[in-house]
C-alpha cells in the first residue's frame, strides 16, 4: 500500500513523520538499499504517528543479520551499541535520534525456559505477523515510504481495539508476556481488547509464569503508570492473570453477605488509585500509585468478624507493609522503591488517630518525622483513601486534614521540621558524657530526638542538662 492510498489525515501523519526524521531515516534506508538490504520503520514508531505522538526514538527492522547491520552503520552513526545483539537488535545514535534496528525474526518460548528462542526471518510481512498486536504490525519501507499494513492495524487504531495479527493463542504461546501487554495497552492507550484475545488470556493465564520477574515488573509498572490503570488492572483480574503476577489484588475481592457488611475492598482500592492519580502534580508518580494499589492488601489476612456483624482489620497496615515489601522484592523493584511504597502502606492509617484535631504539637512532629521524605505523598495517599459516599463525612475528613497540614506548615516554619535532629550532635554527646563512639551514644541520640519531638526547640544548654539527667538515670553519670 502506498502513502497515496491513505486518507488525507493519515497521509499528513506519515508526511509529518518523514519531514521530522529526514534525512536520518532516508539516509539509512539508502545505505541499506545500496548494500542489497531492506529497511523499514516499524511497530510502535508507526502506530504513534497515527496517534499524533512522535518522539526521538525509532524502531526499524531489516533482513540484514546483526553483524551485517554493524558493518553498514559503522562510520555513519555517531555511536553504536550491541547490548541487544543476542536478540537481533543493534542500537544507533545519529544526531538527536536513537534508532533500534532489529533483524526480521520470530521468537517463541520453550515451556521449560524463561528465555525466548530467537530465529531470524526473511520477509517484512512474516516479521509483522509475529508481532504482538495488529496496531504494532504496521511498517513504512525506506527509502521509498511504502506503507505496509497486512493485518489491519490502521483499522484497529481507528476502532481503538487490540487484536493479534494471527490467532491470539499462537501469539501468546510465542511470548506469554503479550497477555500482560494487552492489559498495559488498555491502560496506556485507552483501547478495548478483542473478545477472542480476552478468551485466550483467560485460558492461557498460567503460561505467564514462565516469563521472568523483571519483564513482568516492567509491564506492570507501565500499566500502573498509564493513563487509565483501572481498565488494565480489571482485565488482569477478570482473566485470572493477576492471580499469577499480582495475587494480592484479586484477593481483595472479599465476599460480602447480609450479616457481615463492609466495603468492597477491591473496588475501594481502584477508587483510591484513581483519586491518588488525580492529586499528582507533575506526571505519573510510581511510588504513590503502587502505594495506592497495595495500601489495603493486608486486609484479607487480618479480617475478623466481631459481635454485632462488624468486621475488623486490625493492624492490616503493618501486615500490608510486609506483604508489599515481599511482592515488590519478588518483582525485582529497586530497593528504594520497595522501601518507599512499603513505608507509605504502613503509614496510610496514621492520620486517622488525629481524630478531631486533638493531637499535640509533639504528635504532629512525630507524624512529620515518620513521613520523612514521603510526607507529600503521604498527604496525597491519605486524602485519596477517603472514598465514603457520605458527603458530610468526606468534607469533615478533608477539613481535618487541612487543619493538620496547616499545623505542619506552622511548625515547619518555626522549627524546620524537615531537618529535625537532636540539638546535640554525636560529638557533643560524647563530650558531655565523657564517652567514646559506641551504643551509649546511639541511645543518647535517640533520647534527645524524642525530647526534641516532645518539647520542640529547647536550646543546647537545656538539652545538655536533660541529657545529663537521663544519663544519671541510666547509671552513666555521677
Coordinates of C-alpha atoms in Angstrom, one line a residue:
X1 CA 0.0 0.0 0.0
X2 CA 1.4 3.4 -0.9
X3 CA 1.0 6.5 1.1
X4 CA -1.4 7.8 -1.6
X5 CA -3.9 5.1 -0.6
X6 CA -4.3 6.6 2.9
X7 CA -6.8 9.2 3.9
X8 CA -5.8 12.8 3.8
X9 CA -5.2 13.0 7.6
X10 CA -3.3 9.7 7.6
X11 CA -1.1 10.9 4.7
X12 CA -0.4 14.1 6.6
X13 CA 0.7 12.0 9.6
X14 CA 3.1 10.0 7.5
X15 CA 4.4 13.1 5.7
X16 CA 4.9 14.8 9.1
X17 CA 6.9 11.7 10.3
X18 CA 9.3 11.8 7.4
X19 CA 9.6 15.5 7.4
X20 CA 10.9 15.2 11.0
X21 CA 13.1 12.2 10.7
X22 CA 14.6 13.0 7.3
X23 CA 17.4 12.9 6.4
X24 CA 18.2 10.3 9.1
X25 CA 15.8 7.6 8.0
X26 CA 16.2 8.1 4.3
X27 CA 19.9 8.3 4.5
X28 CA 19.9 5.0 6.4
X29 CA 17.4 3.4 4.0
X30 CA 19.6 4.3 1.1
X31 CA 22.7 2.9 2.9
X32 CA 20.9 -0.4 3.4
X33 CA 19.5 -0.5 -0.2
X34 CA 22.9 0.2 -1.6
X35 CA 24.1 -3.0 0.2
X36 CA 21.1 -5.0 -1.1
X37 CA 19.1 -5.0 2.1
X38 CA 15.6 -3.9 3.1
X39 CA 14.9 -1.4 5.9
X40 CA 11.5 -0.2 7.4
X41 CA 10.2 1.9 10.2
X42 CA 8.0 -0.5 12.2
X43 CA 5.9 -1.1 15.2
X44 CA 5.2 1.5 17.9
X45 CA 7.0 4.1 15.9
X46 CA 4.4 3.8 13.1
X47 CA 1.5 3.4 15.5
X48 CA 2.4 6.6 17.4
X49 CA 2.5 8.6 14.2
X50 CA -1.2 8.0 13.7
X51 CA -1.9 8.7 17.3
X52 CA -0.2 12.1 16.9
X53 CA 2.8 11.2 19.1
X54 CA 6.3 11.4 17.6
X55 CA 9.3 11.0 19.8
X56 CA 13.0 10.9 19.2
X57 CA 13.2 7.1 19.2
X58 CA 12.6 4.9 16.1
X59 CA 12.2 1.2 15.8
X60 CA 13.4 -0.2 12.4
X61 CA 13.5 -3.7 11.0
X62 CA 15.7 -5.3 8.3
X63 CA 16.5 -8.5 6.5
X64 CA 20.2 -7.9 7.3
X65 CA 21.7 -10.0 10.1
X66 CA 23.0 -8.1 13.1
X67 CA 26.7 -8.4 12.1
X68 CA 25.8 -7.0 8.7
X69 CA 23.9 -4.2 10.3
X70 CA 27.0 -3.3 12.3
X71 CA 29.1 -3.1 9.1
X72 CA 26.5 -0.8 7.4
X73 CA 26.1 1.7 10.2
X74 CA 29.7 1.9 11.2
X75 CA 31.0 5.2 10.0
X76 CA 27.5 6.6 9.6
X77 CA 26.2 6.6 13.2
X78 CA 27.5 8.8 15.9
X79 CA 27.5 5.9 18.3
X80 CA 26.6 2.2 18.2
X81 CA 25.8 -0.3 21.0
X82 CA 25.2 -4.0 20.9
X83 CA 23.6 -4.8 24.3
X84 CA 20.6 -6.4 22.5
X85 CA 22.5 -8.1 19.7
X86 CA 21.8 -11.6 21.0
X87 CA 18.1 -10.9 20.2
X88 CA 19.0 -9.4 16.8
X89 CA 19.0 -5.7 17.8
X90 CA 21.7 -3.1 17.2
X91 CA 21.3 0.4 18.8
X92 CA 22.4 3.5 16.9
X93 CA 22.5 7.2 17.8
X94 CA 22.5 9.8 15.0
X95 CA 22.2 13.4 16.0
X96 CA 19.3 13.6 18.3
X97 CA 17.8 10.4 17.2
X98 CA 18.0 7.0 18.9
X99 CA 17.4 4.1 16.5
X100 CA 17.0 0.4 17.3
X101 CA 17.5 -1.8 14.2
X102 CA 16.3 -5.4 14.6
X103 CA 16.7 -8.2 12.1
X104 CA 13.4 -9.8 10.9
X105 CA 12.7 -12.5 13.4
X106 CA 10.3 -14.8 15.1
X107 CA 10.6 -15.8 18.8
X108 CA 8.9 -18.4 21.0
X109 CA 9.2 -19.8 24.5
X110 CA 10.3 -23.3 25.4
X111 CA 7.8 -24.4 28.1
X112 CA 10.7 -25.0 30.4
X113 CA 12.6 -21.9 29.7
X114 CA 12.2 -18.2 30.7
X115 CA 14.2 -17.0 27.7
X116 CA 12.8 -16.6 24.2
X117 CA 14.3 -18.6 21.3
X118 CA 15.1 -16.2 18.5
X119 CA 15.0 -17.3 14.9
X120 CA 15.7 -14.8 12.0
X121 CA 13.1 -14.3 9.3
X122 CA 13.3 -13.5 5.6
X123 CA 10.5 -11.1 4.9
X124 CA 8.9 -8.0 6.3
X125 CA 5.4 -9.5 6.2
X126 CA 6.5 -12.6 8.1
X127 CA 8.2 -10.3 10.7
X128 CA 5.0 -8.3 11.1
X129 CA 2.9 -11.5 11.6
X130 CA 4.9 -12.4 14.7
X131 CA 4.3 -9.1 16.4
X132 CA 2.1 -8.8 19.4
X133 CA -0.9 -6.7 18.1
X134 CA -2.1 -5.6 14.7
X135 CA -1.6 -1.9 15.7
X136 CA 2.1 -2.7 16.1
X137 CA 2.3 -4.7 12.9
X138 CA 2.4 -1.7 10.5
X139 CA 5.6 -0.5 8.7
X140 CA 6.8 2.1 6.3
X141 CA 9.6 0.9 3.9
X142 CA 12.7 3.0 3.4
X143 CA 13.7 4.9 1.5
X144 CA 10.5 4.6 -0.7
X145 CA 7.9 5.4 2.0
X146 CA 5.6 2.4 1.1
X147 CA 3.1 1.9 3.9
X148 CA 2.7 -1.8 4.8
X149 CA -0.3 -3.0 6.9
X150 CA -1.2 -6.6 6.1
X151 CA -3.2 -7.2 9.3
X152 CA -5.5 -4.2 9.5
X153 CA -3.6 -2.3 12.2
X154 CA -4.8 1.1 10.9
X155 CA -8.4 -0.1 11.1
X156 CA -7.9 -1.3 14.6
X157 CA -6.4 2.1 15.6
X158 CA -9.5 3.8 14.3
X159 CA -11.7 1.4 16.3
X160 CA -9.4 1.5 19.3
X161 CA -9.3 -2.2 19.6
X162 CA -6.4 -4.7 20.2
X163 CA -6.3 -7.8 18.0
X164 CA -3.4 -10.1 17.2
X165 CA -2.1 -10.5 13.7
X166 CA -2.6 -14.2 13.8
X167 CA -4.5 -16.3 16.4
X168 CA -4.1 -15.0 19.9
X169 CA -3.3 -18.5 21.1
X170 CA -0.3 -18.7 18.8
X171 CA 0.8 -15.1 19.7
X172 CA 0.6 -15.8 23.5
X173 CA 2.3 -19.2 23.1
X174 CA 5.2 -17.4 21.3
X175 CA 5.5 -14.9 24.1
X176 CA 3.2 -15.1 27.2
X177 CA 4.2 -11.6 28.2
X178 CA 1.9 -10.3 25.5
X179 CA -1.1 -11.1 27.7
X180 CA 0.2 -8.5 30.2
X181 CA 1.0 -6.2 27.3
X182 CA -2.7 -6.3 26.2
X183 CA -3.7 -5.0 29.7
X184 CA -0.9 -2.4 29.6
X185 CA -2.1 -1.1 26.2
X186 CA -5.6 -0.9 27.5
X187 CA -4.2 1.3 30.3
X188 CA -1.9 3.4 28.2
X189 CA -3.9 3.9 25.0
X190 CA -7.5 3.5 26.3
X191 CA -8.1 0.6 23.9
X192 CA -10.6 -2.2 24.3
X193 CA -9.3 -5.8 23.9
X194 CA -10.9 -8.1 21.3
X195 CA -13.1 -10.8 22.9
X196 CA -11.0 -13.5 21.2
X197 CA -7.9 -12.1 22.8
X198 CA -9.6 -11.9 26.2
X199 CA -10.7 -15.5 25.9
X200 CA -7.1 -16.6 25.1
X201 CA -5.7 -14.6 28.0
X202 CA -8.2 -16.4 30.3
X203 CA -7.4 -19.9 29.1
X204 CA -3.7 -19.4 28.9
X205 CA -3.1 -17.2 32.0
X206 CA -0.8 -19.7 33.8
X207 CA 1.6 -19.5 30.9
X208 CA 2.8 -16.2 32.1
X209 CA 4.6 -17.9 35.0
X210 CA 7.4 -18.8 32.5
X211 CA 8.2 -15.1 32.0
X212 CA 11.0 -13.6 34.1
X213 CA 10.1 -11.4 37.1
X214 CA 11.9 -8.4 35.5
X215 CA 9.8 -8.5 32.3
X216 CA 6.6 -8.9 34.3
X217 CA 7.6 -5.9 36.6
X218 CA 8.2 -3.7 33.6
X219 CA 4.8 -4.4 32.1
X220 CA 3.0 -4.0 35.4
X221 CA 4.9 -0.7 36.1
X222 CA 4.0 0.7 32.7
X223 CA 0.3 -0.4 33.2
X224 CA 0.2 1.3 36.7
X225 CA 1.8 4.5 35.3
X226 CA -0.5 4.6 32.2
X227 CA -3.4 7.0 31.7
X228 CA -6.1 4.5 32.8
X229 CA -4.7 1.8 35.0
X230 CA -8.2 0.8 36.3
X231 CA -9.1 -0.8 32.9
X232 CA -5.8 -2.7 32.6
X233 CA -6.0 -4.0 36.2
X234 CA -9.6 -5.0 35.8
X235 CA -8.6 -7.1 32.7
X236 CA -5.8 -8.8 34.7
X237 CA -8.1 -9.7 37.5
X238 CA -11.0 -10.8 35.2
X239 CA -8.8 -13.1 33.0
X240 CA -7.0 -14.7 36.0
X241 CA -3.6 -13.2 35.1
X242 CA -3.4 -11.2 38.2
X243 CA -3.6 -14.4 40.3
X244 CA -0.2 -15.3 38.8
X245 CA 1.6 -11.9 38.8
X246 CA -0.1 -9.8 41.5
X247 CA -2.2 -12.3 43.5
X248 CA -2.8 -9.8 46.3
X249 CA -5.1 -7.8 44.0
X250 CA -7.8 -10.4 43.3
X251 CA -7.8 -11.5 46.9
X252 CA -9.2 -8.0 47.8
X253 CA -12.5 -9.2 46.3
X254 CA -13.8 -10.2 49.8
X255 CA -17.2 -11.8 49.9
X256 CA -19.9 -9.5 51.4
X257 CA -23.0 -11.0 52.9
X258 CA -26.0 -9.6 54.7
X259 CA -24.6 -10.4 58.1
X260 CA -21.1 -9.0 57.6
X261 CA -21.3 -5.8 55.6
X262 CA -18.2 -3.9 54.8
X263 CA -16.7 -2.0 51.9
X264 CA -15.8 -3.8 48.7
X265 CA -12.0 -3.6 49.3
X266 CA -11.2 -4.3 45.6
X267 CA -13.4 -1.6 44.3
X268 CA -12.3 0.8 47.1
X269 CA -8.7 0.1 46.1
X270 CA -9.3 1.1 42.4
X271 CA -11.1 4.3 43.5
X272 CA -8.2 5.2 45.8
X273 CA -5.8 4.7 42.9
X274 CA -7.8 6.9 40.7
X275 CA -8.1 9.6 43.4
X276 CA -4.4 9.4 44.0
X277 CA -3.7 9.9 40.3
X278 CA -5.9 13.0 40.3
X279 CA -3.7 14.5 43.0
X280 CA -0.5 14.1 41.1
X281 CA 1.2 17.4 40.4
X282 CA 3.6 16.5 37.6
X283 CA 3.1 13.3 35.7
X284 CA 2.8 9.7 37.0
X285 CA 4.2 9.0 40.4
X286 CA 5.0 5.3 40.5
X287 CA 5.6 5.2 44.3
X288 CA 2.3 6.9 45.1
X289 CA 0.4 4.8 42.5
X290 CA 1.8 1.5 43.8
X291 CA 1.2 2.5 47.4
X292 CA -2.5 3.4 46.5
X293 CA -2.9 0.0 44.8
X294 CA -1.3 -2.0 47.6
X295 CA -2.4 0.0 50.7
X296 CA -5.1 -2.4 51.8
X297 CA -3.6 -5.8 50.7
X298 CA -3.2 -6.8 54.4
X299 CA -7.0 -6.8 54.9
X300 CA -7.7 -10.4 53.8
X301 CA -5.2 -11.7 56.3
X302 CA -6.4 -9.6 59.2
X303 CA -10.2 -9.8 58.7
X304 CA -12.1 -10.7 61.8
X305 CA -15.8 -10.9 62.4
X306 CA -16.9 -9.1 65.5
X307 CA -20.1 -9.0 67.6
X308 CA -23.0 -7.2 66.1
X309 CA -22.0 -8.1 62.5
X310 CA -19.0 -5.8 62.5
X311 CA -15.8 -6.6 60.5
X312 CA -12.4 -5.5 61.7
X313 CA -9.0 -5.5 60.0
X314 CA -6.7 -4.7 63.0
X315 CA -3.1 -3.9 62.0
X316 CA -3.7 -4.5 58.4
X317 CA -1.4 -1.6 57.6
X318 CA 1.5 -3.4 59.3
X319 CA 0.8 -6.8 57.6
X320 CA 0.2 -5.0 54.3
X321 CA 3.6 -3.3 54.5
X322 CA 5.3 -6.6 55.0
X323 CA 3.3 -8.1 52.1
X324 CA 4.1 -5.1 49.9
X325 CA 7.8 -5.5 50.6
X326 CA 7.7 -9.2 49.7
X327 CA 5.8 -8.7 46.5
X328 CA 7.8 -5.8 45.1
X329 CA 11.0 -7.5 46.0
X330 CA 9.9 -10.7 44.2
X331 CA 9.2 -8.5 41.2
X332 CA 12.7 -7.1 41.3
X333 CA 11.8 -3.5 42.0
X334 CA 14.7 -1.3 43.1
X335 CA 15.3 -1.3 46.9
X336 CA 14.4 2.4 47.3
X337 CA 11.1 1.9 45.6
X338 CA 10.3 -1.2 47.7
X339 CA 11.1 0.7 50.9
X340 CA 9.1 3.8 50.0
X341 CA 6.0 2.0 48.9
X342 CA 6.0 -0.3 51.9
X343 CA 6.5 2.7 54.2
X344 CA 3.5 4.5 52.7
X345 CA 1.4 1.4 53.2
X346 CA 2.5 1.2 56.8
X347 CA 1.7 4.9 57.4
X348 CA -1.5 5.2 55.5
X349 CA -3.8 4.9 58.6
X350 CA -1.7 7.1 60.9
X351 CA -3.8 10.2 60.2
X352 CA -7.0 8.6 61.5
X353 CA -5.6 8.8 65.0
X354 CA -5.8 12.6 64.6
X355 CA -9.5 12.5 65.3
X356 CA -10.9 15.9 65.5
X357 CA -7.6 17.7 65.9
X358 CA -6.6 16.8 69.4
X359 CA -3.0 15.9 68.5
X360 CA -0.4 17.7 70.5
X361 CA 2.4 19.5 68.7
X362 CA 4.6 16.5 69.7
X363 CA 2.3 14.1 67.8
X364 CA 2.4 16.4 64.8
X365 CA 6.2 16.5 64.9
X366 CA 6.2 12.7 65.0
X367 CA 3.9 12.4 62.1
X368 CA 6.2 14.6 60.0
X369 CA 9.3 12.7 61.3
X370 CA 7.7 9.3 60.4
X371 CA 6.6 10.6 57.0
X372 CA 10.1 12.0 56.2
X373 CA 10.8 12.5 52.5
X374 CA 7.5 10.7 51.8
X375 CA 5.3 13.3 53.6
X376 CA 3.9 14.9 50.5
X377 CA 3.0 11.5 49.1
X378 CA 1.5 10.5 52.5
X379 CA -0.7 13.6 52.3
X380 CA -2.0 12.5 48.9
X381 CA -2.5 8.9 49.8
X382 CA -4.4 9.8 53.0
X383 CA -6.7 12.1 51.1
X384 CA -7.2 9.6 48.3
X385 CA -8.1 6.9 50.8
X386 CA -11.3 8.7 51.6
X387 CA -13.9 7.0 49.4
X388 CA -17.0 7.4 51.6
X389 CA -20.2 8.4 49.8
X390 CA -21.3 10.3 52.9
X391 CA -20.6 13.9 51.7
X392 CA -20.7 15.3 55.2
X393 CA -18.2 12.7 56.5
X394 CA -15.9 13.3 53.5
X395 CA -16.0 17.0 54.0
X396 CA -15.2 16.7 57.7
X397 CA -12.2 14.4 57.0
X398 CA -10.9 16.8 54.3
X399 CA -11.3 19.8 56.7
X400 CA -9.5 17.9 59.5
X401 CA -6.6 17.0 57.2
X402 CA -6.5 20.7 56.0
X403 CA -6.1 21.7 59.6
X404 CA -3.3 19.1 60.1
X405 CA -1.4 20.4 57.1
X406 CA -1.7 24.0 58.4
X407 CA -0.3 22.9 61.7
X408 CA 2.5 21.1 59.9
X409 CA 3.3 24.2 57.9
X410 CA 3.3 26.4 61.0
X411 CA 5.6 24.1 63.0
X412 CA 7.8 23.7 59.9
X413 CA 8.2 27.5 59.7
X414 CA 9.0 27.7 63.4
X415 CA 11.2 24.6 63.8
X416 CA 12.4 23.4 60.4
X417 CA 10.7 20.0 60.8
X418 CA 12.2 18.6 57.7
X419 CA 15.6 18.9 59.3
X420 CA 14.6 17.7 62.7
X421 CA 17.5 16.3 64.7
X422 CA 18.6 16.3 68.3
X423 CA 20.0 19.6 69.5
X424 CA 23.3 17.9 70.3
X425 CA 25.2 16.0 67.7
X426 CA 27.3 12.8 68.3
X427 CA 30.5 14.7 69.2
X428 CA 28.7 16.9 71.6
X429 CA 27.0 13.9 73.2
X430 CA 30.4 12.1 73.6
X431 CA 31.9 15.3 75.2
X432 CA 29.0 15.8 77.6
X433 CA 29.0 12.1 78.7
X434 CA 32.8 11.6 78.6
X435 CA 32.5 8.5 76.4
X436 CA 33.7 7.4 73.0
X437 CA 31.8 6.2 70.0
X438 CA 29.5 3.2 70.8
X439 CA 26.0 2.1 71.7
X440 CA 25.7 4.6 74.5
X441 CA 25.9 7.5 72.0
X442 CA 23.2 5.9 69.9
X443 CA 20.9 5.6 72.9
X444 CA 21.6 9.1 74.0
X445 CA 20.9 10.4 70.5
X446 CA 17.5 8.7 70.4
X447 CA 16.7 10.1 73.8
X448 CA 17.5 13.6 72.6
X449 CA 15.5 13.1 69.4
X450 CA 12.4 12.0 71.4
X451 CA 12.9 15.1 73.6
X452 CA 13.0 17.3 70.5
X453 CA 9.8 15.7 69.2
X454 CA 8.0 16.1 72.5
X455 CA 9.2 19.5 73.6
X456 CA 10.3 21.3 70.5
X457 CA 13.4 23.6 70.5
X458 CA 14.9 23.8 74.0
X459 CA 18.4 25.2 73.2
X460 CA 21.7 23.4 73.7
X461 CA 22.1 24.2 77.4
X462 CA 18.7 22.8 78.3
X463 CA 19.2 19.8 76.0
X464 CA 22.6 19.1 77.7
X465 CA 21.0 19.3 81.1
X466 CA 18.3 16.9 80.1
X467 CA 20.9 14.6 78.7
X468 CA 22.8 14.5 81.9
X469 CA 19.7 13.8 83.9
X470 CA 18.9 10.9 81.5
X471 CA 22.5 9.6 81.9
X472 CA 22.2 9.6 85.7
X473 CA 19.0 7.6 85.4
X474 CA 20.9 5.1 83.2
X475 CA 23.8 4.9 85.7
X476 CA 26.1 6.6 83.2
X477 CA 27.0 9.7 85.1
X478 CA 27.5 10.7 88.7

